[in-house]
mmCIF file of C-alpha atoms in Angstrom:
data_model
loop_
_atom_site.group_PDB
_atom_site.id
_atom_site.type_symbol
_atom_site.label_atom_id
_atom_site.label_comp_id
_atom_site.label_asym_id
_atom_site.label_seq_id
_atom_site.Cartn_x
_atom_site.Cartn_y
_atom_site.Cartn_z
ATOM 1 C CA MET A 150 -0.071 0.012 0.017
ATOM 2 C CA LEU A 151 1.414 3.342 -1.062
ATOM 3 C CA VAL A 152 0.094 6.311 1.003
ATOM 4 C CA LEU A 153 0.587 10.055 0.399
ATOM 5 C CA GLY A 154 0.809 12.128 3.588
ATOM 6 C CA ILE A 155 -0.099 15.854 3.691
ATOM 7 C CA GLU A 156 0.865 17.929 6.730
ATOM 8 C CA THR A 157 -0.535 21.530 6.859
ATOM 9 C CA SER A 158 -1.454 22.001 10.549
ATOM 10 C CA CYS A 159 0.530 25.186 11.177
ATOM 11 C CA ASP A 160 3.531 26.776 9.508
ATOM 12 C CA GLU A 161 5.152 23.860 7.670
ATOM 13 C CA THR A 162 4.048 22.184 4.485
ATOM 14 C CA GLY A 163 5.112 18.527 4.618
ATOM 15 C CA ILE A 164 4.459 15.957 1.875
ATOM 16 C CA ALA A 165 5.668 12.324 2.035
ATOM 17 C CA LEU A 166 5.187 8.851 0.563
ATOM 18 C CA TYR A 167 5.168 5.769 2.658
ATOM 19 C CA ASP A 168 5.041 2.198 1.220
ATOM 20 C CA SER A 169 4.106 -0.996 3.035
ATOM 21 C CA SER A 170 7.119 -2.948 1.722
ATOM 22 C CA GLU A 171 9.648 -0.169 0.985
ATOM 23 C CA GLY A 172 9.075 2.180 3.866
ATOM 24 C CA LEU A 173 9.489 5.957 3.570
ATOM 25 C CA LEU A 174 10.156 6.722 -0.129
ATOM 26 C CA ALA A 175 10.042 10.577 -0.142
ATOM 27 C CA ASN A 176 9.780 13.409 2.318
ATOM 28 C CA ALA A 177 9.482 16.969 1.062
ATOM 29 C CA LEU A 178 9.185 19.976 3.436
ATOM 30 C CA TYR A 179 8.706 23.692 3.171
ATOM 31 C CA SER A 180 9.060 25.767 6.391
ATOM 32 C CA GLN A 181 7.365 29.186 6.704
ATOM 33 C CA ALA A 182 9.544 29.985 9.781
ATOM 34 C CA ALA A 183 11.408 32.821 8.042
ATOM 35 C CA THR A 184 8.127 34.332 6.829
ATOM 36 C CA HIS A 185 6.653 34.455 10.360
ATOM 37 C CA ALA A 186 9.809 35.407 12.099
ATOM 38 C CA GLU A 187 9.295 39.093 11.538
ATOM 39 C CA TYR A 188 5.929 38.913 13.288
ATOM 40 C CA GLY A 189 7.361 36.969 16.287
ATOM 41 C CA GLY A 190 4.959 34.046 15.731
ATOM 42 C CA VAL A 191 2.577 32.376 13.206
ATOM 43 C CA VAL A 192 0.076 34.540 11.372
ATOM 44 C CA PRO A 193 -2.726 32.101 10.458
ATOM 45 C CA GLU A 194 -3.815 33.869 7.268
ATOM 46 C CA ILE A 195 -0.329 33.949 5.942
ATOM 47 C CA ALA A 196 0.191 30.333 6.883
ATOM 48 C CA SER A 197 -2.958 29.252 5.016
ATOM 49 C CA ARG A 198 -1.907 31.184 1.911
ATOM 50 C CA ASP A 199 1.522 29.631 1.887
ATOM 51 C CA HIS A 200 0.097 26.061 2.176
ATOM 52 C CA ILE A 201 -2.138 26.831 -0.919
ATOM 53 C CA ARG A 202 0.946 27.952 -2.749
ATOM 54 C CA LYS A 203 3.248 25.094 -1.793
ATOM 55 C CA THR A 204 1.148 21.887 -1.323
ATOM 56 C CA LEU A 205 0.676 20.861 -4.946
ATOM 57 C CA PRO A 206 4.242 21.600 -6.055
ATOM 58 C CA LEU A 207 5.505 19.611 -3.100
ATOM 59 C CA ILE A 208 3.275 16.648 -3.975
ATOM 60 C CA ARG A 209 4.693 16.691 -7.466
ATOM 61 C CA GLN A 210 8.285 16.877 -6.014
ATOM 62 C CA ALA A 211 7.631 13.961 -3.645
ATOM 63 C CA LEU A 212 6.219 11.765 -6.439
ATOM 64 C CA ASP A 213 9.219 12.639 -8.658
ATOM 65 C CA ASP A 214 11.646 11.937 -5.872
ATOM 66 C CA ALA A 215 10.150 8.438 -5.305
ATOM 67 C CA GLY A 216 9.750 7.706 -9.063
ATOM 68 C CA LYS A 217 5.961 7.355 -8.614
ATOM 69 C CA ARG A 218 2.850 8.781 -10.262
ATOM 70 C CA VAL A 219 -0.520 9.818 -8.835
ATOM 71 C CA ALA A 220 -1.999 6.717 -10.424
ATOM 72 C CA ASP A 221 0.300 4.581 -8.126
ATOM 73 C CA LEU A 222 -1.265 5.840 -4.888
ATOM 74 C CA ASP A 223 -3.433 3.553 -2.867
ATOM 75 C CA GLY A 224 -4.484 6.102 -0.222
ATOM 76 C CA VAL A 225 -4.113 9.614 1.036
ATOM 77 C CA ALA A 226 -3.595 10.815 4.547
ATOM 78 C CA TYR A 227 -3.824 14.457 5.750
ATOM 79 C CA THR A 228 -3.643 16.255 9.044
ATOM 80 C CA ALA A 229 -7.261 16.814 10.253
ATOM 81 C CA GLY A 230 -6.278 18.386 13.592
ATOM 82 C CA PRO A 231 -5.422 19.837 16.020
ATOM 83 C CA GLY A 232 -4.061 22.894 14.314
ATOM 84 C CA LEU A 233 -5.045 26.172 12.618
ATOM 85 C CA ILE A 234 -8.383 25.739 10.970
ATOM 86 C CA GLY A 235 -7.508 27.555 7.758
ATOM 87 C CA ALA A 236 -4.255 25.643 7.353
ATOM 88 C CA LEU A 237 -5.967 22.352 8.141
ATOM 89 C CA MET A 238 -8.608 23.006 5.515
ATOM 90 C CA VAL A 239 -5.969 23.418 2.782
ATOM 91 C CA GLY A 240 -4.454 19.952 3.316
ATOM 92 C CA ALA A 241 -7.846 18.351 3.877
ATOM 93 C CA GLY A 242 -9.338 19.853 0.760
ATOM 94 C CA ILE A 243 -6.495 18.872 -1.410
ATOM 95 C CA GLY A 244 -6.111 15.398 0.080
ATOM 96 C CA ARG A 245 -9.840 14.642 -0.220
ATOM 97 C CA ALA A 246 -10.096 15.919 -3.704
ATOM 98 C CA LEU A 247 -7.063 13.909 -4.882
ATOM 99 C CA ALA A 248 -8.439 10.705 -3.274
ATOM 100 C CA TRP A 249 -11.890 11.203 -4.755
ATOM 101 C CA SER A 250 -10.413 11.862 -8.265
ATOM 102 C CA ARG A 251 -8.571 8.504 -8.070
ATOM 103 C CA GLY A 252 -11.215 6.479 -6.376
ATOM 104 C CA ILE A 253 -8.982 5.693 -3.372
ATOM 105 C CA PRO A 254 -9.548 6.128 0.385
ATOM 106 C CA ALA A 255 -8.562 9.192 2.338
ATOM 107 C CA ILE A 256 -8.170 9.517 6.075
ATOM 108 C CA GLY A 257 -7.706 12.409 8.512
ATOM 109 C CA VAL A 258 -4.786 11.964 10.803
ATOM 110 C CA HIS A 259 -4.440 13.316 14.365
ATOM 111 C CA HIS A 260 -1.356 15.517 14.398
ATOM 112 C CA MET A 261 -0.216 14.451 17.889
ATOM 113 C CA GLU A 262 -0.780 10.832 17.174
ATOM 114 C CA ALA A 263 1.497 11.276 14.176
ATOM 115 C CA HIS A 264 4.250 12.800 16.357
ATOM 116 C CA LEU A 265 3.709 9.985 18.861
ATOM 117 C CA LEU A 266 4.245 7.322 16.187
ATOM 118 C CA ALA A 267 7.070 9.123 14.314
ATOM 119 C CA PRO A 268 9.730 7.310 16.476
ATOM 120 C CA LEU A 269 8.459 3.975 14.945
ATOM 121 C CA LEU A 270 10.263 5.231 11.711
ATOM 122 C CA ALA A 271 13.596 5.199 13.440
ATOM 123 C CA ALA A 272 16.177 2.342 13.309
ATOM 124 C CA GLU A 273 15.533 1.489 16.996
ATOM 125 C CA THR A 274 11.936 1.440 18.098
ATOM 126 C CA PRO A 275 10.125 0.929 21.463
ATOM 127 C CA SER A 276 7.950 -1.994 22.362
ATOM 128 C CA LEU A 277 4.394 -1.682 23.646
ATOM 129 C CA PRO A 278 3.344 -0.446 26.087
ATOM 130 C CA PHE A 279 5.391 2.736 26.435
ATOM 131 C CA VAL A 280 4.945 6.233 27.785
ATOM 132 C CA ALA A 281 5.235 9.117 25.386
ATOM 133 C CA LEU A 282 6.180 12.697 26.200
ATOM 134 C CA LEU A 283 4.669 14.897 23.369
ATOM 135 C CA VAL A 284 6.255 18.333 23.162
ATOM 136 C CA SER A 285 5.194 19.971 19.943
ATOM 137 C CA GLY A 286 4.132 23.578 19.383
ATOM 138 C CA GLY A 287 1.061 24.219 21.695
ATOM 139 C CA HIS A 288 1.135 20.771 23.291
ATOM 140 C CA THR A 289 2.968 19.271 26.257
ATOM 141 C CA GLN A 290 1.413 15.929 27.183
ATOM 142 C CA LEU A 291 2.324 12.578 28.852
ATOM 143 C CA VAL A 292 0.542 9.678 27.246
ATOM 144 C CA ARG A 293 0.454 5.956 27.962
ATOM 145 C CA VAL A 294 0.467 4.072 24.771
ATOM 146 C CA ASP A 295 -0.870 0.433 24.849
ATOM 147 C CA ALA A 296 -1.461 0.113 21.041
ATOM 148 C CA ILE A 297 -2.067 2.375 18.094
ATOM 149 C CA GLY A 298 -5.190 4.230 18.982
ATOM 150 C CA ARG A 299 -5.186 3.042 22.593
ATOM 151 C CA TYR A 300 -3.992 6.096 24.525
ATOM 152 C CA THR A 301 -4.439 7.197 28.093
ATOM 153 C CA LEU A 302 -3.662 10.772 28.886
ATOM 154 C CA LEU A 303 -1.505 10.922 32.047
ATOM 155 C CA GLY A 304 -0.836 14.630 32.184
ATOM 156 C CA GLU A 305 -0.777 17.868 30.184
ATOM 157 C CA SER A 306 0.108 21.534 30.354
ATOM 158 C CA LEU A 307 -2.515 23.555 32.212
ATOM 159 C CA ASP A 308 -1.467 26.742 30.466
ATOM 160 C CA ASP A 309 1.587 27.403 28.183
ATOM 161 C CA ALA A 310 3.194 24.421 26.499
ATOM 162 C CA ALA A 311 6.971 23.976 26.571
ATOM 163 C CA GLY A 312 7.337 25.047 23.024
ATOM 164 C CA GLU A 313 5.275 28.165 23.566
ATOM 165 C CA ALA A 314 7.377 29.026 26.596
ATOM 166 C CA PHE A 315 10.535 28.775 24.529
ATOM 167 C CA ASP A 316 9.068 31.114 21.916
ATOM 168 C CA LYS A 317 8.047 33.719 24.478
ATOM 169 C CA ALA A 318 11.343 33.550 26.378
ATOM 170 C CA ALA A 319 13.270 34.061 23.112
ATOM 171 C CA LYS A 320 11.101 37.087 22.290
ATOM 172 C CA MET A 321 11.782 38.583 25.713
ATOM 173 C CA MET A 322 15.454 38.568 24.880
ATOM 174 C CA GLY A 323 15.011 39.985 21.428
ATOM 175 C CA ARG A 324 15.577 36.644 19.653
ATOM 176 C CA GLY A 325 13.810 35.290 16.627
ATOM 177 C CA TYR A 326 11.047 32.754 15.971
ATOM 178 C CA PRO A 327 10.853 29.733 16.558
ATOM 179 C CA GLY A 328 12.313 30.204 20.000
ATOM 180 C CA GLY A 329 13.543 26.695 20.810
ATOM 181 C CA PRO A 330 16.580 26.753 18.494
ATOM 182 C CA GLU A 331 17.287 30.365 19.399
ATOM 183 C CA ILE A 332 17.273 29.605 23.233
ATOM 184 C CA ALA A 333 19.389 26.465 22.715
ATOM 185 C CA ALA A 334 22.039 28.268 20.630
ATOM 186 C CA LEU A 335 22.143 31.159 23.168
ATOM 187 C CA ALA A 336 22.468 28.803 26.159
ATOM 188 C CA THR A 337 25.706 27.310 24.832
ATOM 189 C CA ALA A 338 27.429 30.548 25.988
ATOM 190 C CA GLY A 339 25.691 30.684 29.281
ATOM 191 C CA ARG A 340 27.510 30.487 32.601
ATOM 192 C CA PRO A 341 26.100 27.707 34.853
ATOM 193 C CA GLY A 342 24.951 28.704 38.297
ATOM 194 C CA ARG A 343 24.367 32.463 37.804
ATOM 195 C CA PHE A 344 20.656 31.990 37.889
ATOM 196 C CA ARG A 345 18.386 29.246 39.025
ATOM 197 C CA PHE A 346 14.848 29.302 37.798
ATOM 198 C CA PRO A 347 11.982 27.406 39.321
ATOM 199 C CA ARG A 348 10.948 23.853 38.115
ATOM 200 C CA PRO A 349 7.215 24.376 38.028
ATOM 201 C CA MET A 350 4.831 21.897 39.649
ATOM 202 C CA THR A 351 7.606 19.365 40.577
ATOM 203 C CA ASP A 352 7.141 20.073 44.235
ATOM 204 C CA ARG A 353 3.704 18.471 44.275
ATOM 205 C CA PRO A 354 2.264 15.109 43.099
ATOM 206 C CA GLY A 355 0.756 14.650 39.657
ATOM 207 C CA LEU A 356 1.878 14.681 36.066
ATOM 208 C CA ASP A 357 0.423 17.923 34.756
ATOM 209 C CA PHE A 358 2.723 20.782 33.594
ATOM 210 C CA SER A 359 2.561 24.583 33.946
ATOM 211 C CA PHE A 360 5.042 26.966 32.237
ATOM 212 C CA SER A 361 3.232 30.317 32.664
ATOM 213 C CA GLY A 362 4.968 30.919 36.089
ATOM 214 C CA LEU A 363 8.413 30.159 34.618
ATOM 215 C CA LYS A 364 7.618 32.552 31.743
ATOM 216 C CA THR A 365 6.786 35.372 34.275
ATOM 217 C CA PHE A 366 9.913 34.592 36.316
ATOM 218 C CA THR A 367 11.936 34.905 33.126
ATOM 219 C CA ALA A 368 10.295 38.205 32.204
ATOM 220 C CA ASN A 369 10.995 39.669 35.651
ATOM 221 C CA THR A 370 14.680 38.534 35.459
ATOM 222 C CA VAL A 371 15.141 40.066 32.024
ATOM 223 C CA ARG A 372 13.457 43.327 33.221
ATOM 224 C CA ASP A 373 15.752 43.606 36.228
ATOM 225 C CA LEU A 374 18.860 43.164 34.001
ATOM 226 C CA GLN A 375 18.100 46.036 31.646
ATOM 227 C CA PRO A 376 20.040 46.982 29.638
ATOM 228 C CA LEU A 377 20.444 43.340 28.794
ATOM 229 C CA THR A 378 24.006 42.380 27.668
ATOM 230 C CA GLY A 379 24.820 39.496 25.388
ATOM 231 C CA GLN A 380 26.222 37.522 28.300
ATOM 232 C CA ASP A 381 23.081 38.343 30.385
ATOM 233 C CA ALA A 382 20.968 36.852 27.664
ATOM 234 C CA ALA A 383 23.086 33.748 27.460
ATOM 235 C CA ASP A 384 22.935 33.143 31.248
ATOM 236 C CA VAL A 385 19.153 33.621 31.324
ATOM 237 C CA ALA A 386 18.727 31.293 28.325
ATOM 238 C CA LEU A 387 20.804 28.567 30.063
ATOM 239 C CA ALA A 388 18.836 28.899 33.329
ATOM 240 C CA PHE A 389 15.499 28.908 31.405
ATOM 241 C CA GLN A 390 16.395 25.879 29.293
ATOM 242 C CA ASP A 391 17.655 23.993 32.383
ATOM 243 C CA ALA A 392 14.398 24.654 34.182
ATOM 244 C CA VAL A 393 12.220 23.437 31.276
ATOM 245 C CA VAL A 394 14.344 20.347 30.602
ATOM 246 C CA ASP A 395 14.630 19.365 34.286
ATOM 247 C CA THR A 396 10.839 19.754 34.652
ATOM 248 C CA LEU A 397 10.221 17.437 31.654
ATOM 249 C CA VAL A 398 12.690 14.939 32.911
ATOM 250 C CA ILE A 399 11.256 14.834 36.423
ATOM 251 C CA LYS A 400 7.687 14.368 35.132
ATOM 252 C CA CYS A 401 8.764 11.619 32.697
ATOM 253 C CA ARG A 402 10.530 9.683 35.502
ATOM 254 C CA ARG A 403 7.390 10.130 37.626
ATOM 255 C CA ALA A 404 5.174 8.845 34.790
ATOM 256 C CA LEU A 405 7.353 5.752 34.245
ATOM 257 C CA LYS A 406 7.228 4.938 37.947
ATOM 258 C CA ALA A 407 3.486 5.377 38.210
ATOM 259 C CA THR A 408 2.824 3.115 35.220
ATOM 260 C CA GLY A 409 5.513 0.570 35.893
ATOM 261 C CA ILE A 410 6.723 1.012 32.296
ATOM 262 C CA ASP A 411 10.425 1.181 31.419
ATOM 263 C CA GLU A 412 10.353 2.647 27.892
ATOM 264 C CA LEU A 413 9.822 6.330 26.995
ATOM 265 C CA VAL A 414 9.249 7.952 23.726
ATOM 266 C CA VAL A 415 9.933 11.673 23.339
ATOM 267 C CA ALA A 416 8.311 13.259 20.306
ATOM 268 C CA GLY A 417 7.665 16.708 18.774
ATOM 269 C CA GLY A 418 9.902 19.710 17.980
ATOM 270 C CA VAL A 419 11.287 20.089 21.502
ATOM 271 C CA ALA A 420 12.607 16.563 21.293
ATOM 272 C CA ALA A 421 15.436 17.887 19.032
ATOM 273 C CA ASN A 422 16.899 19.860 22.007
ATOM 274 C CA THR A 423 20.281 18.287 22.686
ATOM 275 C CA ASP A 424 20.303 19.188 26.420
ATOM 276 C CA LEU A 425 16.950 17.371 26.809
ATOM 277 C CA ARG A 426 18.336 14.305 25.077
ATOM 278 C CA LYS A 427 21.484 14.272 27.233
ATOM 279 C CA LYS A 428 19.526 14.596 30.524
ATOM 280 C CA MET A 429 16.938 12.013 29.416
ATOM 281 C CA ALA A 430 19.631 9.467 28.595
ATOM 282 C CA ALA A 431 21.087 9.890 32.063
ATOM 283 C CA SER A 432 17.745 9.646 33.855
ATOM 284 C CA VAL A 433 15.513 7.203 31.960
ATOM 285 C CA PRO A 434 16.258 3.432 31.333
ATOM 286 C CA ALA A 435 15.234 3.478 27.680
ATOM 287 C CA VAL A 436 14.297 6.514 25.645
ATOM 288 C CA TYR A 437 13.444 6.594 21.930
ATOM 289 C CA TYR A 438 13.144 9.530 19.497
ATOM 290 C CA ALA A 439 12.122 10.102 15.881
ATOM 291 C CA PRO A 440 15.008 10.700 13.445
ATOM 292 C CA PRO A 441 16.049 14.415 13.919
ATOM 293 C CA GLU A 442 14.486 15.468 10.624
ATOM 294 C CA LEU A 443 11.190 14.037 11.725
ATOM 295 C CA CYS A 444 10.961 15.695 15.112
ATOM 296 C CA THR A 445 9.352 18.931 13.864
ATOM 297 C CA ASP A 446 6.166 18.821 11.735
ATOM 298 C CA ASN A 447 6.507 16.737 8.579
ATOM 299 C CA GLY A 448 4.654 14.662 6.028
ATOM 300 C CA ALA A 449 6.368 11.400 6.815
ATOM 301 C CA MET A 450 4.652 11.021 10.182
ATOM 302 C CA ILE A 451 1.231 11.746 8.541
ATOM 303 C CA ALA A 452 1.876 9.236 5.769
ATOM 304 C CA PHE A 453 3.002 6.486 8.216
ATOM 305 C CA THR A 454 0.080 7.044 10.650
ATOM 306 C CA GLY A 455 -2.376 7.157 7.845
ATOM 307 C CA HIS A 456 -0.942 3.971 6.362
ATOM 308 C CA GLU A 457 -1.218 2.184 9.675
ATOM 309 C CA ARG A 458 -4.845 3.157 10.110
ATOM 310 C CA LEU A 459 -5.814 2.445 6.442
ATOM 311 C CA ALA A 460 -3.999 -0.944 6.565
ATOM 312 C CA ALA A 461 -6.086 -1.756 9.724
ATOM 313 C CA GLY A 462 -9.289 -1.141 7.721
ATOM 314 C CA ALA A 463 -10.185 2.391 8.826
ATOM 315 C CA VAL A 464 -12.850 3.989 6.596
ATOM 316 C CA GLU A 465 -14.048 7.603 6.607
ATOM 317 C CA PRO A 466 -16.904 9.303 4.720
ATOM 318 C CA LEU A 467 -16.271 11.616 1.814
ATOM 319 C CA ALA A 468 -17.040 14.791 3.797
ATOM 320 C CA ILE A 469 -14.113 16.996 4.954
ATOM 321 C CA ALA A 470 -13.909 17.158 8.673
ATOM 322 C CA THR A 471 -11.138 19.121 10.472
ATOM 323 C CA ARG A 472 -10.809 19.713 14.272
ATOM 324 C CA PRO A 473 -8.730 22.633 15.530
ATOM 325 C CA ARG A 474 -9.040 21.125 19.015
ATOM 326 C CA TRP A 475 -8.988 17.318 19.188
ATOM 327 C CA PRO A 476 -8.147 15.422 22.426
ATOM 328 C CA ILE A 477 -5.937 12.519 21.660
ATOM 329 C CA ALA A 478 -7.927 10.221 24.080
ATOM 330 C CA GLU A 479 -10.943 10.501 21.679
ATOM 331 C CA LEU A 480 -9.121 8.540 18.964
ATOM 332 C CA ALA A 481 -10.543 5.074 18.036
ATOM 333 C CA PRO A 482 -8.226 2.126 18.325
ATOM 334 C CA THR A 483 -7.070 0.352 15.121
#
């Protein structure tokens, strides 16, 4: 079965082809990060227009890269949510139209389920059950995974997600968007020990997250340091990154202990943070990641997840249905 994956949930247009016997055949990506950087965050209308402009050319590119034709497709998968409604509608409309024109099935994929399953495309994969930490864009969640589609939400962010906190902290220090790579790069020149920021909600039981207080603490620190020097910014970035990473590690260890599970998957854009990977490796018995190029939003994770659900017999009506908000616990098992 050859499945085309279309990812248009936010500010990256991702197109990929996944085949049952040959695996991932093509993975094309266009990032809008530079476009949105001057605004300090994603502008939904601009994002939607860029998806309209880029989706069809990227589909042609992916097919050419794989040496395939539209007639070779057996199914189409597209991101149905969660995400920006206008952006979702672009991928859903194109995916459904393409599938209808060829008389093949199409399926809407849950964006966070796709991130969760992306590590299964790596050389080393976890065994079921496992605990997943999802840290992507506006989501920070801990999920128990017993099978594809059988998910139990263990904890989530009550306010800002980790990725949003990185974006906002970077903006406070006059850095660009997206904030994760900016903070990570800045932190490499930071001096350990100058600042210690709070590890939010680690002093109480439970697996939920909250980063709004850490964001306020960072804002107050930056305000008190004005005028902010380059070294000040680096020191703040290091302290901020340490606080976020330590919080994620503490909560993951707590989740593994609570479930009695030994294996952890870390998925989503923040999973690419090298400091997070280093501290996870030192603190967790077995941790798995997607390949680095598949940590951020991409079509490969959509194509693979859609393939798994279509191969299991999932069927959806012709109507286009997108969900800007879509709890992962509501997904049906395969």
